[in-house]
Amino acid sequence: MTYADFMNAPKRRDRAATRSALLDAARRRFAEHGFDGTGVREIAADAGVDPTLIFRYFGSKQDLFAEASKAEVPEGIGEPGTGPVGLADALVREVVLGTRPASGGEHPLMLMLRSAGRPEVRARLHEEVCDGYLADLARRFEGEDAALRAELVGALLLGMGVMRDLVDSPVLPGADPDRVRALVADMVAALERA
Amino acid sequence: MTYADFMNAPKRRDRAATRSALLDAARRRFAEHGFDGTGVREIAADAGVDPTLIFRYFGSKQDLFAEASKAEVPEGIGEPGTGPVGLADALVREVVLGTRPASGGEHPLMLMLRSAGRPEVRARLHEEVCDGYLADLARRFEGEDAALRAELVGALLLGMGVMRDLVDSPVLPGADPDRVRALVADMVAALERA
DNA sequence: AGCATAAGTCATCACTTGTTGACATAAGCG
DNA sequence: CGCTTATGTCAACAAGTGATGACTTATGCT
């Protein structure tokens, strides 16, 4: 079989493989250019398949986005025993410093932030952040305004992600991870004392 | 003149007025739906003028966005004498707690965040945040990693804006502004000691 | 009043978008 | 093999996009 034969040879038909190729390509494209900046034809081209398969396998571009931006939620990150400092540290490692090759190197939350112009995306963002992360954080604070203090910790973490992925500030990627964690711990600890 | 006459009467032609009507409508639309979610026809309809005037007065939709999201930079906010805590407090009041009727109630930075899918927008975001706010903050920190600590303060502030405008968390708007400022001050102060 | 120019209007283009349905072909089983 | 079904291909549509250029009409000056 010549090289030309190899190139022109029809690809093997494999539902699962094409589906996940599509999903991977979508994650990368959506993460980099956002929902509106990404066309179905581009996603399909990246995946090396026909654009119409998106609709066969996912229903619509929106449904594809929904599945691509679904977080495989770690569920119960940071031991329940630890205080807010411990949880914040775990989240820093996961959301901010963590690198995830699947989604083009970004956490699903950050992926959604690039498409925050769309109401449905903001709705999902609200749900995951408020009902998930913030509620978990608030539980570790004691006293009057636990919710407010949890909000500030959440803001700090989210803001770090925004700095890295949207503002593209070189500081965080260039910093010593342990130093970053230590400083964040100090800030959260200050909140615990307040 | 009857009511019908009044309604059908041609509007007065006033370049400055239509231009600023267009600009206001654009700010509101862009702030709420982002760049891609907003059409020139919608902006024009809100302003009550013809869509093509956008191109006559601004050149293109992008140029309109650029002008609509331009921050009337306060330049030298927070006395140069004050430390990071003072500057952070001033920024909290301006960016996070401040309400600006012109842009649909949001700071230009937040307006840009809803269009963060677009590279040019991220470029402007990068410029304004890094060269403006972060540089200013870093100057008030002493010691080794002033840039990193400035980054964390910036992240906290930006994150608060994201929480309010993108995640739509009810906590910050519902909280006592003075309490919020006090907690933020504590967090920044912790950074100063570190 | 009459005229020059600025301001606003209209029809329309060129293009992209998500999406659909009819068609072709490979895979797998009897 | 021969048939069925799952998988992939193709052409095209309907709607919406930003943008342009020719046209009309109000405005303000002389």
Tab-separated table of C-alpha atoms (C1' of nucleotides) in Angstrom:
chain	number	residue	atom	x	y	z
A	1	MET	CA	0.000	0.000	0.000
A	2	THR	CA	1.474	3.285	-1.091
A	3	TYR	CA	1.437	6.468	0.963
A	4	ALA	CA	-1.314	7.919	-1.232
A	5	ASP	CA	-3.356	4.818	-0.661
A	6	PHE	CA	-2.886	5.212	3.032
A	7	MET	CA	-3.992	8.827	2.968
A	8	ASN	CA	-7.042	8.158	0.830
A	9	ALA	CA	-8.033	5.060	2.689
A	10	PRO	CA	-11.439	5.481	4.308
A	11	LYS	CA	-11.266	5.891	8.048
A	12	ARG	CA	-12.560	3.207	10.275
A	13	ARG	CA	-16.094	3.889	11.442
A	14	ASP	CA	-16.154	4.092	15.204
A	15	ARG	CA	-18.945	5.909	16.945
A	16	ALA	CA	-17.248	6.208	20.318
A	17	ALA	CA	-13.989	7.409	18.827
A	18	THR	CA	-15.511	10.141	16.674
A	19	ARG	CA	-17.734	11.251	19.492
A	20	SER	CA	-14.854	11.746	21.857
A	21	ALA	CA	-12.678	13.310	19.154
A	22	LEU	CA	-15.479	15.805	18.636
A	23	LEU	CA	-15.731	16.399	22.351
A	24	ASP	CA	-12.015	16.986	22.713
A	25	ALA	CA	-11.850	19.362	19.782
A	26	ALA	CA	-14.875	21.214	21.132
A	27	ARG	CA	-13.291	21.609	24.554
A	28	ARG	CA	-10.173	23.092	23.062
A	29	ARG	CA	-11.971	25.424	20.678
A	30	PHE	CA	-14.525	26.580	23.227
A	31	ALA	CA	-11.824	27.128	25.802
A	32	GLU	CA	-9.805	29.300	23.466
A	33	HIS	CA	-12.405	31.188	21.445
A	34	GLY	CA	-15.593	30.910	23.453
A	35	PHE	CA	-18.981	29.668	22.287
A	36	ASP	CA	-19.708	32.377	19.758
A	37	GLY	CA	-16.181	32.478	18.405
A	38	THR	CA	-16.295	28.808	17.533
A	39	GLY	CA	-18.076	27.315	14.553
A	40	VAL	CA	-19.236	23.743	14.203
A	41	ARG	CA	-17.214	23.441	11.019
A	42	GLU	CA	-14.019	24.350	12.857
A	43	ILE	CA	-14.652	21.843	15.619
A	44	ALA	CA	-15.340	19.121	13.102
A	45	ALA	CA	-12.248	20.026	11.102
A	46	ASP	CA	-10.098	19.754	14.225
A	47	ALA	CA	-11.608	16.385	14.960
A	48	GLY	CA	-11.217	15.334	11.346
A	49	VAL	CA	-14.862	14.427	10.886
A	50	ASP	CA	-17.937	15.764	9.155
A	51	PRO	CA	-19.646	18.757	10.812
A	52	THR	CA	-23.086	17.183	10.654
A	53	LEU	CA	-22.000	14.448	13.006
A	54	ILE	CA	-22.126	17.028	15.767
A	55	PHE	CA	-25.872	17.137	15.391
A	56	ARG	CA	-26.215	13.416	15.073
A	57	TYR	CA	-24.257	12.787	18.258
A	58	PHE	CA	-25.053	15.803	20.402
A	59	GLY	CA	-28.215	17.328	19.007
A	60	SER	CA	-27.022	20.887	18.705
A	61	LYS	CA	-24.026	23.131	19.176
A	62	GLN	CA	-25.397	24.197	22.541
A	63	ASP	CA	-25.770	20.631	23.713
A	64	LEU	CA	-22.218	19.947	22.633
A	65	PHE	CA	-21.049	22.930	24.640
A	66	ALA	CA	-23.000	21.788	27.652
A	67	GLU	CA	-21.352	18.391	27.554
A	68	ALA	CA	-17.908	19.802	26.780
A	69	SER	CA	-18.049	22.188	29.702
A	70	LYS	CA	-19.397	19.668	32.153
A	71	ALA	CA	-17.073	19.425	35.109
A	72	GLU	CA	-16.117	16.027	36.316
A	73	VAL	CA	-16.787	17.297	39.822
A	74	PRO	CA	-14.278	15.872	42.317
A	75	GLU	CA	-16.992	15.853	44.982
A	76	GLY	CA	-15.785	16.373	48.481
A	77	ILE	CA	-12.448	17.950	47.736
A	78	GLY	CA	-10.434	18.746	50.801
A	79	GLU	CA	-11.285	16.637	53.824
A	80	PRO	CA	-14.535	17.706	55.503
A	81	GLY	CA	-12.602	18.096	58.709
A	82	THR	CA	-10.300	20.826	57.510
A	83	GLY	CA	-11.166	24.501	57.841
A	84	PRO	CA	-11.505	27.076	55.082
A	85	VAL	CA	-7.738	27.400	54.694
A	86	GLY	CA	-7.387	23.755	53.804
A	87	LEU	CA	-10.270	23.815	51.343
A	88	ALA	CA	-9.012	26.992	49.719
A	89	ASP	CA	-5.606	25.424	49.297
A	90	ALA	CA	-7.100	22.360	47.676
A	91	LEU	CA	-9.082	24.570	45.306
A	92	VAL	CA	-6.035	26.618	44.398
A	93	ARG	CA	-4.261	23.468	43.403
A	94	GLU	CA	-7.217	22.170	41.435
A	95	VAL	CA	-8.702	25.214	39.741
A	96	VAL	CA	-5.854	27.666	39.460
A	97	LEU	CA	-2.573	25.833	39.440
A	98	GLY	CA	-3.859	22.560	38.103
A	99	THR	CA	-3.310	21.825	34.434
A	100	ARG	CA	-5.829	19.676	32.605
A	101	PRO	CA	-4.805	18.558	29.136
A	102	ALA	CA	-8.332	17.493	28.233
A	103	SER	CA	-9.889	20.949	28.078
A	104	GLY	CA	-6.970	22.696	26.488
A	105	GLY	CA	-5.328	23.174	29.852
A	106	GLU	CA	-8.178	24.976	31.536
A	107	HIS	CA	-10.695	24.171	34.198
A	108	PRO	CA	-14.295	23.911	32.943
A	109	LEU	CA	-15.142	26.966	34.998
A	110	MET	CA	-12.628	29.017	33.061
A	111	LEU	CA	-13.927	27.564	29.821
A	112	MET	CA	-17.350	28.899	30.735
A	113	LEU	CA	-15.985	32.320	31.598
A	114	ARG	CA	-14.957	32.835	27.992
A	115	SER	CA	-18.567	32.395	26.965
A	116	ALA	CA	-20.060	34.430	29.779
A	117	GLY	CA	-21.915	36.575	27.301
A	118	ARG	CA	-24.551	33.870	26.976
A	119	PRO	CA	-27.279	33.683	29.631
A	120	GLU	CA	-27.435	29.863	29.768
A	121	VAL	CA	-23.717	29.739	30.428
A	122	ARG	CA	-24.020	32.259	33.231
A	123	ALA	CA	-26.845	30.225	34.689
A	124	ARG	CA	-24.662	27.121	34.813
A	125	LEU	CA	-21.833	29.192	36.225
A	126	HIS	CA	-24.099	30.502	38.944
A	127	GLU	CA	-25.315	27.059	39.819
A	128	GLU	CA	-21.906	25.422	40.029
A	129	VAL	CA	-20.199	28.242	41.868
A	130	CYS	CA	-22.913	29.182	44.338
A	131	ASP	CA	-24.482	25.834	45.067
A	132	GLY	CA	-21.196	23.996	44.826
A	133	TYR	CA	-18.025	25.756	45.785
A	134	LEU	CA	-19.397	28.680	47.799
A	135	ALA	CA	-21.766	26.580	49.848
A	136	ASP	CA	-18.940	24.209	50.643
A	137	LEU	CA	-16.724	27.088	51.691
A	138	ALA	CA	-19.373	28.782	53.788
A	139	ARG	CA	-19.817	25.613	55.817
A	140	ARG	CA	-16.225	25.870	57.017
A	141	PHE	CA	-16.589	29.370	58.353
A	142	GLU	CA	-18.119	30.073	61.691
A	143	GLY	CA	-19.927	33.135	62.902
A	144	GLU	CA	-22.155	35.829	61.508
A	145	ASP	CA	-21.282	36.399	57.902
A	146	ALA	CA	-19.881	33.065	56.834
A	147	ALA	CA	-21.479	33.494	53.425
A	148	LEU	CA	-19.742	36.803	52.842
A	149	ARG	CA	-16.380	35.452	53.841
A	150	ALA	CA	-16.860	32.403	51.648
A	151	GLU	CA	-17.751	34.754	48.825
A	152	LEU	CA	-14.483	36.612	49.255
A	153	VAL	CA	-12.466	33.422	49.173
A	154	GLY	CA	-14.357	32.328	46.087
A	155	ALA	CA	-13.722	35.701	44.509
A	156	LEU	CA	-10.027	35.401	45.180
A	157	LEU	CA	-9.822	31.969	43.563
A	158	LEU	CA	-12.019	32.862	40.626
A	159	GLY	CA	-10.076	36.073	40.181
A	160	MET	CA	-6.829	34.142	40.028
A	161	GLY	CA	-8.271	32.033	37.260
A	162	VAL	CA	-9.447	35.117	35.425
A	163	MET	CA	-6.018	36.672	35.778
A	164	ARG	CA	-4.368	33.649	34.273
A	165	ASP	CA	-6.828	32.708	31.545
A	166	LEU	CA	-8.586	35.934	30.544
A	167	VAL	CA	-6.284	38.785	31.475
A	168	ASP	CA	-3.354	36.567	30.588
A	169	SER	CA	-1.163	37.997	33.297
A	170	PRO	CA	2.250	36.346	33.357
A	171	VAL	CA	2.654	36.611	37.110
A	172	LEU	CA	0.824	33.522	38.344
A	173	PRO	CA	2.237	31.054	35.827
A	174	GLY	CA	5.699	32.383	36.572
A	175	ALA	CA	5.429	32.290	40.340
A	176	ASP	CA	6.491	29.571	42.713
A	177	PRO	CA	3.370	27.494	43.384
A	178	ASP	CA	4.223	26.971	47.027
A	179	ARG	CA	4.685	30.686	47.557
A	180	VAL	CA	1.329	31.340	45.940
A	181	ARG	CA	-0.336	28.784	48.150
A	182	ALA	CA	1.263	30.284	51.230
A	183	LEU	CA	0.069	33.784	50.425
A	184	VAL	CA	-3.450	32.613	49.670
A	185	ALA	CA	-3.455	30.730	52.941
A	186	ASP	CA	-2.510	33.938	54.753
A	187	MET	CA	-5.362	35.841	53.147
A	188	VAL	CA	-7.922	33.184	53.998
A	189	ALA	CA	-6.570	32.906	57.506
A	190	ALA	CA	-7.027	36.634	57.962
A	191	LEU	CA	-10.653	36.113	57.041
A	192	GLU	CA	-10.979	33.337	59.588
A	193	ARG	CA	-9.787	35.607	62.374
A	194	ALA	CA	-11.948	38.568	61.418
B	1	MET	CA	-50.529	69.858	16.469
B	2	THR	CA	-52.275	66.604	17.227
B	3	TYR	CA	-50.706	63.674	19.015
B	4	ALA	CA	-50.377	61.761	15.766
B	5	ASP	CA	-48.614	64.712	14.246
B	6	PHE	CA	-46.238	64.756	17.178
B	7	MET	CA	-45.433	61.084	16.825
B	8	ASN	CA	-44.922	61.252	13.089
B	9	ALA	CA	-42.951	64.448	13.215
B	10	PRO	CA	-39.414	63.909	12.006
B	11	LYS	CA	-36.888	63.937	14.780
B	12	ARG	CA	-34.522	66.810	15.081
B	13	ARG	CA	-31.200	66.091	13.440
B	14	ASP	CA	-28.435	66.345	15.982
B	15	ARG	CA	-25.160	64.604	15.386
B	16	ALA	CA	-23.895	64.799	18.948
B	17	ALA	CA	-27.174	63.590	20.425
B	18	THR	CA	-27.527	60.543	18.159
B	19	ARG	CA	-23.887	59.675	18.627
B	20	SER	CA	-24.184	59.618	22.372
B	21	ALA	CA	-27.554	57.845	22.238
B	22	LEU	CA	-25.850	55.161	20.179
B	23	LEU	CA	-22.975	55.002	22.622
B	24	ASP	CA	-25.284	54.639	25.609
B	25	ALA	CA	-27.373	51.950	23.980
B	26	ALA	CA	-24.200	50.129	22.967
B	27	ARG	CA	-22.841	50.212	26.498
B	28	ARG	CA	-26.015	48.717	27.894
B	29	ARG	CA	-26.337	46.032	25.225
B	30	PHE	CA	-22.672	45.070	25.289
B	31	ALA	CA	-22.690	44.981	29.077
B	32	GLU	CA	-25.639	42.631	29.165
B	33	HIS	CA	-25.201	40.398	26.134
B	34	GLY	CA	-21.539	40.766	25.201
B	35	PHE	CA	-20.071	41.674	21.835
B	36	ASP	CA	-21.247	38.657	19.895
B	37	GLY	CA	-24.652	38.585	21.480
B	38	THR	CA	-25.393	42.098	20.357
B	39	GLY	CA	-26.358	43.141	16.835
B	40	VAL	CA	-25.973	46.592	15.356
B	41	ARG	CA	-29.677	46.619	14.575
B	42	GLU	CA	-30.539	46.086	18.239
B	43	ILE	CA	-28.262	48.860	19.405
B	44	ALA	CA	-29.713	51.223	16.846
B	45	ALA	CA	-33.250	50.237	17.784
B	46	ASP	CA	-32.550	50.973	21.447
B	47	ALA	CA	-31.136	54.339	20.483
B	48	GLY	CA	-34.046	54.953	18.158
B	49	VAL	CA	-31.898	55.622	15.123
B	50	ASP	CA	-30.938	53.949	11.881
B	51	PRO	CA	-28.384	51.104	12.115
B	52	THR	CA	-26.188	52.497	9.391
B	53	LEU	CA	-25.398	55.523	11.492
B	54	ILE	CA	-23.212	53.269	13.599
B	55	PHE	CA	-20.859	52.910	10.665
B	56	ARG	CA	-21.034	56.546	9.764
B	57	TYR	CA	-20.154	57.662	13.271
B	58	PHE	CA	-17.915	54.899	14.538
B	59	GLY	CA	-16.622	53.059	11.499
B	60	SER	CA	-17.466	49.534	12.548
B	61	LYS	CA	-19.104	47.536	15.298
B	62	GLN	CA	-15.689	46.825	16.760
B	63	ASP	CA	-14.792	50.482	16.878
B	64	LEU	CA	-18.070	51.196	18.594
B	65	PHE	CA	-17.300	48.539	21.167
B	66	ALA	CA	-13.841	49.946	21.703
B	67	GLU	CA	-15.245	53.365	22.407
B	68	ALA	CA	-18.125	52.060	24.509
B	69	SER	CA	-15.803	50.039	26.716
B	70	LYS	CA	-13.241	52.757	27.107
B	71	ALA	CA	-12.773	53.516	30.780
B	72	GLU	CA	-12.755	57.094	31.840
B	73	VAL	CA	-9.700	56.248	33.894
B	74	PRO	CA	-9.730	58.116	37.227
B	75	GLU	CA	-5.937	58.387	37.058
B	76	GLY	CA	-4.220	58.400	40.379
B	77	ILE	CA	-6.981	56.894	42.465
B	78	GLY	CA	-6.112	56.605	46.111
B	79	GLU	CA	-3.474	59.027	47.269
B	80	PRO	CA	0.028	58.002	46.212
B	81	GLY	CA	1.042	58.143	49.853
B	82	THR	CA	-1.281	55.386	51.034
B	83	GLY	CA	-0.235	51.760	51.103
B	84	PRO	CA	-1.859	48.829	49.314
B	85	VAL	CA	-4.715	48.664	51.794
B	86	GLY	CA	-5.799	52.187	50.964
B	87	LEU	CA	-5.584	51.641	47.227
B	88	ALA	CA	-7.444	48.356	47.426
B	89	ASP	CA	-10.177	50.045	49.398
B	90	ALA	CA	-10.485	52.782	46.812
B	91	LEU	CA	-10.707	50.189	44.052
B	92	VAL	CA	-13.337	48.208	45.898
B	93	ARG	CA	-15.466	51.302	46.089
B	94	GLU	CA	-14.907	52.162	42.448
B	95	VAL	CA	-14.947	48.855	40.618
B	96	VAL	CA	-16.971	46.536	42.789
B	97	LEU	CA	-19.360	48.524	44.915
B	98	GLY	CA	-19.616	51.532	42.640
B	99	THR	CA	-22.677	51.793	40.445
B	100	ARG	CA	-22.351	53.540	37.107
B	101	PRO	CA	-25.618	54.271	35.329
B	102	ALA	CA	-23.883	55.017	32.033
B	103	SER	CA	-22.736	51.485	31.244
B	104	GLY	CA	-25.812	49.735	32.482
B	105	GLY	CA	-24.503	49.773	36.030
B	106	GLU	CA	-21.236	48.040	35.362
B	107	HIS	CA	-17.608	49.034	35.265
B	108	PRO	CA	-16.025	48.960	31.794
B	109	LEU	CA	-13.791	46.148	32.958
B	110	MET	CA	-16.816	43.999	33.697
B	111	LEU	CA	-18.302	44.957	30.361
B	112	MET	CA	-15.203	43.579	28.695
B	113	LEU	CA	-15.349	40.371	30.696
B	114	ARG	CA	-18.627	39.467	29.023
B	115	SER	CA	-16.851	39.577	25.684
B	116	ALA	CA	-13.700	37.839	26.816
B	117	GLY	CA	-14.056	35.299	24.056
B	118	ARG	CA	-12.630	37.805	21.602
B	119	PRO	CA	-8.842	38.170	21.435
B	120	GLU	CA	-8.832	41.956	20.939
B	121	VAL	CA	-10.941	42.357	24.034
B	122	ARG	CA	-8.588	40.207	26.061
B	123	ALA	CA	-5.696	42.261	24.763
B	124	ARG	CA	-7.288	45.465	26.035
B	125	LEU	CA	-8.134	43.735	29.292
B	126	HIS	CA	-4.550	42.658	29.676
B	127	GLU	CA	-3.264	46.131	28.977
B	128	GLU	CA	-5.562	47.949	31.358
B	129	VAL	CA	-5.279	45.487	34.202
B	130	CYS	CA	-1.578	44.726	34.059
B	131	ASP	CA	-0.130	48.053	33.000
B	132	GLY	CA	-2.695	50.026	34.958
B	133	TYR	CA	-4.099	48.564	38.117
B	134	LEU	CA	-1.548	45.867	38.882
B	135	ALA	CA	1.453	48.098	38.295
B	136	ASP	CA	-0.067	50.695	40.563
B	137	LEU	CA	-0.693	48.089	43.235
B	138	ALA	CA	2.739	46.547	42.979
B	139	ARG	CA	4.346	49.922	43.637
B	140	ARG	CA	2.747	50.017	47.075
B	141	PHE	CA	4.146	46.700	48.175
B	142	GLU	CA	7.663	46.362	49.436
B	143	GLY	CA	9.926	43.382	49.321
B	144	GLU	CA	10.643	40.433	47.101
B	145	ASP	CA	7.443	39.417	45.384
B	146	ALA	CA	5.522	42.665	45.234
B	147	ALA	CA	4.184	41.708	41.804
B	148	LEU	CA	2.762	38.462	43.085
B	149	ARG	CA	1.062	40.099	46.026
B	150	ALA	CA	-0.334	42.822	43.782
B	151	GLU	CA	-1.622	40.075	41.525
B	152	LEU	CA	-3.481	38.461	44.392
B	153	VAL	CA	-5.111	41.734	45.389
B	154	GLY	CA	-6.075	42.320	41.786
B	155	ALA	CA	-7.460	38.805	41.592
B	156	LEU	CA	-9.553	39.392	44.683
B	157	LEU	CA	-11.045	42.583	43.290
B	158	LEU	CA	-11.591	41.215	39.809
B	159	GLY	CA	-13.085	38.087	41.318
B	160	MET	CA	-15.555	40.152	43.307
B	161	GLY	CA	-16.656	41.809	40.109
B	162	VAL	CA	-16.994	38.457	38.402
B	163	MET	CA	-19.042	37.131	41.302
B	164	ARG	CA	-21.423	40.032	41.066
B	165	ASP	CA	-21.721	40.477	37.317
B	166	LEU	CA	-21.049	37.070	35.788
B	167	VAL	CA	-21.807	34.490	38.439
B	168	ASP	CA	-24.604	36.730	39.651
B	169	SER	CA	-24.110	35.783	43.276
B	170	PRO	CA	-26.514	37.623	45.563
B	171	VAL	CA	-24.069	37.866	48.460
B	172	LEU	CA	-22.079	40.974	47.583
B	173	PRO	CA	-25.002	43.179	46.568
B	174	GLY	CA	-26.802	42.162	49.740
B	175	ALA	CA	-23.913	42.711	52.104
B	176	ASP	CA	-23.069	45.757	54.148
B	177	PRO	CA	-20.547	47.736	52.071
B	178	ASP	CA	-18.538	48.770	55.117
B	179	ARG	CA	-18.283	45.197	56.295
B	180	VAL	CA	-17.085	44.138	52.860
B	181	ARG	CA	-14.469	46.864	52.833
B	182	ALA	CA	-13.275	45.869	56.283
B	183	LEU	CA	-12.843	42.228	55.319
B	184	VAL	CA	-11.019	43.088	52.116
B	185	ALA	CA	-8.751	45.387	54.118
B	186	ASP	CA	-7.938	42.490	56.420
B	187	MET	CA	-7.017	40.247	53.530
B	188	VAL	CA	-4.777	42.851	51.926
B	189	ALA	CA	-3.203	43.664	55.262
B	190	ALA	CA	-2.344	39.990	55.696
B	191	LEU	CA	-0.527	40.192	52.407
B	192	GLU	CA	1.380	43.242	53.536
B	193	ARG	CA	2.702	41.429	56.591
B	194	ALA	CA	3.676	38.275	54.756
C	1	DA	C1'	-35.376	82.425	-0.679
C	2	DG	C1'	-31.880	79.577	-2.342
C	3	DC	C1'	-28.151	76.790	-1.848
C	4	DA	C1'	-24.473	73.641	0.152
C	5	DT	C1'	-23.760	70.397	3.313
C	6	DA	C1'	-24.585	67.481	7.037
C	7	DA	C1'	-27.827	63.978	8.868
C	8	DG	C1'	-30.808	60.338	8.231
C	9	DT	C1'	-33.024	56.495	5.194
C	10	DC	C1'	-33.450	52.582	2.187
C	11	DA	C1'	-32.465	48.611	-0.466
C	12	DT	C1'	-29.310	45.296	-0.764
C	13	DC	C1'	-24.999	42.760	-0.917
C	14	DA	C1'	-21.703	39.169	0.438
C	15	DC	C1'	-20.995	36.143	3.774
C	16	DT	C1'	-21.383	33.097	7.729
C	17	DT	C1'	-24.122	30.592	10.746
C	18	DG	C1'	-26.530	26.373	12.713
C	19	DT	C1'	-29.225	22.897	11.005
C	20	DT	C1'	-31.721	19.434	8.051
C	21	DG	C1'	-32.754	15.596	5.008
C	22	DA	C1'	-31.580	12.645	1.375
C	23	DC	C1'	-27.990	9.790	-0.022
C	24	DA	C1'	-23.757	6.584	0.110
C	25	DT	C1'	-21.053	3.162	2.188
C	26	DA	C1'	-18.807	0.384	5.635
C	27	DA	C1'	-19.591	-3.144	9.587
C	28	DG	C1'	-21.393	-7.073	11.363
C	29	DC	C1'	-24.442	-10.887	11.490
C	30	DG	C1'	-27.334	-14.882	9.364
D	1	DC	C1'	-22.547	-13.938	0.159
D	2	DG	C1'	-26.544	-10.772	1.135
D	3	DC	C1'	-29.044	-8.124	4.001
D	4	DT	C1'	-29.699	-4.663	7.803
D	5	DT	C1'	-28.142	-1.208	10.339
D	6	DA	C1'	-25.089	2.028	11.959
D	7	DT	C1'	-21.925	5.464	10.386
D	8	DG	C1'	-20.260	8.944	7.523
D	9	DT	C1'	-20.973	12.357	3.255
D	10	DC	C1'	-22.974	15.897	0.574
D	11	DA	C1'	-25.678	19.741	-0.967
D	12	DA	C1'	-28.426	23.097	0.409
D	13	DC	C1'	-31.481	26.101	3.158
D	14	DA	C1'	-33.217	29.809	5.993
D	15	DA	C1'	-31.993	33.217	8.909
D	16	DG	C1'	-29.071	36.550	10.468
D	17	DT	C1'	-24.659	39.133	10.214
D	18	DG	C1'	-21.845	43.458	9.394
D	19	DA	C1'	-21.268	46.586	6.002
D	20	DT	C1'	-21.830	49.743	1.569
D	21	DG	C1'	-23.461	53.172	-1.601
D	22	DA	C1'	-26.933	55.765	-3.627
D	23	DC	C1'	-30.666	58.486	-2.371
D	24	DT	C1'	-33.681	61.987	0.413
D	25	DT	C1'	-34.399	65.604	3.399
D	26	DA	C1'	-33.593	68.774	7.083
D	27	DT	C1'	-30.492	72.567	8.728
D	28	DG	C1'	-28.136	76.734	8.803
D	29	DC	C1'	-25.721	80.214	6.305
D	30	DT	C1'	-25.595	83.967	2.897
